Each structure stands twice: as C-alpha cells, then as structure tokens.
Amino acid sequence: MRIAVAAKPSSSRAIVLGLILLAPGALFLLANSLNELGVGLLYAPVEALISGPHRQQVVNLVSPVVFVGGLAAALLLNILAIA
C-alpha cells in the first residue's frame, strides 16, 4: 500500500503543528501528575469538566479521540515531513 501526499509539509510547520496536537495529552498528563503530588492547580478545570454525570460520559467519549487522535496525527505529520 502506498500513500501519496500532494505536498510535503515543511519541517518547521510540522514541528509547530505536532506540538499543538501533542499539547492536550501532555497538559492532561501534567495535570494528573501534579494532582497526585497535591497540586490541584491544573486539575481544577479537568475536574469541572467531569463534575456532572452526563459531562463525564461526554468526556469519556471525546478524550480518546482528542488524545490518541492528536498523538497519531502528530506522528503521521512528522513522518511525512521527514520522509
């Protein structure tokens, strides 16, 4: 299987977009790590998002798409930039 790309993304653009796509996962990991250490500053917005029962279901459905999808898109973008 061969994937053809019309235009090769530039290295600097791929870096910036990759960092933007990685940011939600990295911030969530940082917020959870700091919360375990007793610093709830970054975890307060996350806790506000999942405070209601219906909100928690929505977050559980959306978060894998945002985190895993962002990581996969950043990886693909950077692979295309260096290939």
JSON list of C-alpha atoms in Angstrom, two decimals:
[
{"chain": "A", "resi": 1, "resn": "MET", "atom": "CA", "xyz": [0.00, 0.00, 0.00]},
{"chain": "A", "resi": 2, "resn": "ARG", "atom": "CA", "xyz": [1.44, 3.36, -1.00]},
{"chain": "A", "resi": 3, "resn": "ILE", "atom": "CA", "xyz": [0.20, 6.69, 0.34]},
{"chain": "A", "resi": 4, "resn": "ALA", "atom": "CA", "xyz": [0.69, 9.66, -1.95]},
{"chain": "A", "resi": 5, "resn": "VAL", "atom": "CA", "xyz": [0.82, 13.16, -0.50]},
{"chain": "A", "resi": 6, "resn": "ALA", "atom": "CA", "xyz": [0.32, 16.16, -2.76]},
{"chain": "A", "resi": 7, "resn": "ALA", "atom": "CA", "xyz": [2.66, 18.49, -0.89]},
{"chain": "A", "resi": 8, "resn": "LYS", "atom": "CA", "xyz": [5.37, 17.65, 1.62]},
{"chain": "A", "resi": 9, "resn": "PRO", "atom": "CA", "xyz": [4.93, 19.73, 4.81]},
{"chain": "A", "resi": 10, "resn": "SER", "atom": "CA", "xyz": [7.90, 21.85, 5.81]},
{"chain": "A", "resi": 11, "resn": "SER", "atom": "CA", "xyz": [9.89, 20.79, 8.86]},
{"chain": "A", "resi": 12, "resn": "SER", "atom": "CA", "xyz": [9.16, 23.91, 10.89]},
{"chain": "A", "resi": 13, "resn": "ARG", "atom": "CA", "xyz": [5.43, 23.77, 10.15]},
{"chain": "A", "resi": 14, "resn": "ALA", "atom": "CA", "xyz": [5.36, 20.07, 11.07]},
{"chain": "A", "resi": 15, "resn": "ILE", "atom": "CA", "xyz": [7.09, 20.83, 14.38]},
{"chain": "A", "resi": 16, "resn": "VAL", "atom": "CA", "xyz": [4.61, 23.56, 15.29]},
{"chain": "A", "resi": 17, "resn": "LEU", "atom": "CA", "xyz": [1.55, 21.52, 14.32]},
{"chain": "A", "resi": 18, "resn": "GLY", "atom": "CA", "xyz": [2.96, 18.45, 16.07]},
{"chain": "A", "resi": 19, "resn": "LEU", "atom": "CA", "xyz": [3.42, 20.40, 19.30]},
{"chain": "A", "resi": 20, "resn": "ILE", "atom": "CA", "xyz": [-0.10, 21.79, 19.06]},
{"chain": "A", "resi": 21, "resn": "LEU", "atom": "CA", "xyz": [-1.51, 18.29, 18.54]},
{"chain": "A", "resi": 22, "resn": "LEU", "atom": "CA", "xyz": [0.54, 16.91, 21.47]},
{"chain": "A", "resi": 23, "resn": "ALA", "atom": "CA", "xyz": [-0.41, 19.72, 23.87]},
{"chain": "A", "resi": 24, "resn": "PRO", "atom": "CA", "xyz": [-3.79, 18.34, 25.14]},
{"chain": "A", "resi": 25, "resn": "GLY", "atom": "CA", "xyz": [-2.31, 14.97, 26.06]},
{"chain": "A", "resi": 26, "resn": "ALA", "atom": "CA", "xyz": [0.78, 16.50, 27.66]},
{"chain": "A", "resi": 27, "resn": "LEU", "atom": "CA", "xyz": [-1.25, 19.01, 29.68]},
{"chain": "A", "resi": 28, "resn": "PHE", "atom": "CA", "xyz": [-3.63, 16.29, 30.86]},
{"chain": "A", "resi": 29, "resn": "LEU", "atom": "CA", "xyz": [-0.71, 14.11, 31.94]},
{"chain": "A", "resi": 30, "resn": "LEU", "atom": "CA", "xyz": [0.91, 17.07, 33.73]},
{"chain": "A", "resi": 31, "resn": "ALA", "atom": "CA", "xyz": [-2.36, 17.98, 35.46]},
{"chain": "A", "resi": 32, "resn": "ASN", "atom": "CA", "xyz": [-2.88, 14.43, 36.71]},
{"chain": "A", "resi": 33, "resn": "SER", "atom": "CA", "xyz": [0.73, 14.09, 37.85]},
{"chain": "A", "resi": 34, "resn": "LEU", "atom": "CA", "xyz": [0.63, 17.37, 39.76]},
{"chain": "A", "resi": 35, "resn": "ASN", "atom": "CA", "xyz": [-2.73, 16.42, 41.27]},
{"chain": "A", "resi": 36, "resn": "GLU", "atom": "CA", "xyz": [-1.21, 13.22, 42.65]},
{"chain": "A", "resi": 37, "resn": "LEU", "atom": "CA", "xyz": [1.54, 15.34, 44.24]},
{"chain": "A", "resi": 38, "resn": "GLY", "atom": "CA", "xyz": [-1.07, 17.54, 45.90]},
{"chain": "A", "resi": 39, "resn": "VAL", "atom": "CA", "xyz": [-1.01, 20.49, 43.49]},
{"chain": "A", "resi": 40, "resn": "GLY", "atom": "CA", "xyz": [-4.54, 20.81, 42.09]},
{"chain": "A", "resi": 41, "resn": "LEU", "atom": "CA", "xyz": [-3.98, 24.00, 40.10]},
{"chain": "A", "resi": 42, "resn": "LEU", "atom": "CA", "xyz": [-4.12, 22.43, 36.64]},
{"chain": "A", "resi": 43, "resn": "TYR", "atom": "CA", "xyz": [-6.56, 19.69, 37.63]},
{"chain": "A", "resi": 44, "resn": "ALA", "atom": "CA", "xyz": [-9.35, 22.09, 38.68]},
{"chain": "A", "resi": 45, "resn": "PRO", "atom": "CA", "xyz": [-10.52, 22.73, 35.07]},
{"chain": "A", "resi": 46, "resn": "VAL", "atom": "CA", "xyz": [-10.46, 18.99, 34.34]},
{"chain": "A", "resi": 47, "resn": "GLU", "atom": "CA", "xyz": [-12.48, 18.31, 37.48]},
{"chain": "A", "resi": 48, "resn": "ALA", "atom": "CA", "xyz": [-15.00, 20.97, 36.46]},
{"chain": "A", "resi": 49, "resn": "LEU", "atom": "CA", "xyz": [-15.42, 19.23, 33.09]},
{"chain": "A", "resi": 50, "resn": "ILE", "atom": "CA", "xyz": [-16.23, 15.86, 34.63]},
{"chain": "A", "resi": 51, "resn": "SER", "atom": "CA", "xyz": [-18.30, 17.08, 37.59]},
{"chain": "A", "resi": 52, "resn": "GLY", "atom": "CA", "xyz": [-21.70, 16.18, 36.14]},
{"chain": "A", "resi": 53, "resn": "PRO", "atom": "CA", "xyz": [-22.81, 12.64, 35.25]},
{"chain": "A", "resi": 54, "resn": "HIS", "atom": "CA", "xyz": [-23.61, 13.49, 31.63]},
{"chain": "A", "resi": 55, "resn": "ARG", "atom": "CA", "xyz": [-20.45, 15.54, 31.25]},
{"chain": "A", "resi": 56, "resn": "GLN", "atom": "CA", "xyz": [-18.34, 12.60, 32.37]},
{"chain": "A", "resi": 57, "resn": "GLN", "atom": "CA", "xyz": [-19.86, 10.40, 29.66]},
{"chain": "A", "resi": 58, "resn": "VAL", "atom": "CA", "xyz": [-19.10, 13.02, 27.01]},
{"chain": "A", "resi": 59, "resn": "VAL", "atom": "CA", "xyz": [-15.53, 13.45, 28.26]},
{"chain": "A", "resi": 60, "resn": "ASN", "atom": "CA", "xyz": [-15.07, 9.66, 28.24]},
{"chain": "A", "resi": 61, "resn": "LEU", "atom": "CA", "xyz": [-16.18, 9.55, 24.60]},
{"chain": "A", "resi": 62, "resn": "VAL", "atom": "CA", "xyz": [-14.26, 12.60, 23.38]},
{"chain": "A", "resi": 63, "resn": "SER", "atom": "CA", "xyz": [-10.98, 12.29, 25.29]},
{"chain": "A", "resi": 64, "resn": "PRO", "atom": "CA", "xyz": [-9.65, 9.17, 23.50]},
{"chain": "A", "resi": 65, "resn": "VAL", "atom": "CA", "xyz": [-10.29, 10.83, 20.15]},
{"chain": "A", "resi": 66, "resn": "VAL", "atom": "CA", "xyz": [-8.51, 14.01, 21.23]},
{"chain": "A", "resi": 67, "resn": "PHE", "atom": "CA", "xyz": [-5.56, 12.36, 22.96]},
{"chain": "A", "resi": 68, "resn": "VAL", "atom": "CA", "xyz": [-4.92, 9.32, 20.76]},
{"chain": "A", "resi": 69, "resn": "GLY", "atom": "CA", "xyz": [-6.03, 11.09, 17.59]},
{"chain": "A", "resi": 70, "resn": "GLY", "atom": "CA", "xyz": [-3.77, 14.04, 18.32]},
{"chain": "A", "resi": 71, "resn": "LEU", "atom": "CA", "xyz": [-0.80, 11.80, 19.01]},
{"chain": "A", "resi": 72, "resn": "ALA", "atom": "CA", "xyz": [-1.43, 9.77, 15.85]},
{"chain": "A", "resi": 73, "resn": "ALA", "atom": "CA", "xyz": [-1.87, 12.88, 13.70]},
{"chain": "A", "resi": 74, "resn": "ALA", "atom": "CA", "xyz": [1.34, 14.43, 15.10]},
{"chain": "A", "resi": 75, "resn": "LEU", "atom": "CA", "xyz": [3.25, 11.21, 14.43]},
{"chain": "A", "resi": 76, "resn": "LEU", "atom": "CA", "xyz": [1.92, 10.94, 10.88]},
{"chain": "A", "resi": 77, "resn": "LEU", "atom": "CA", "xyz": [2.64, 14.60, 10.17]},
{"chain": "A", "resi": 78, "resn": "ASN", "atom": "CA", "xyz": [6.23, 14.30, 11.37]},
{"chain": "A", "resi": 79, "resn": "ILE", "atom": "CA", "xyz": [6.80, 11.06, 9.47]},
{"chain": "A", "resi": 80, "resn": "LEU", "atom": "CA", "xyz": [5.57, 12.76, 6.31]},
{"chain": "A", "resi": 81, "resn": "ALA", "atom": "CA", "xyz": [7.84, 15.75, 6.99]},
{"chain": "A", "resi": 82, "resn": "ILE", "atom": "CA", "xyz": [10.99, 13.66, 7.22]},
{"chain": "A", "resi": 83, "resn": "ALA", "atom": "CA", "xyz": [10.14, 11.09, 4.52]}
]
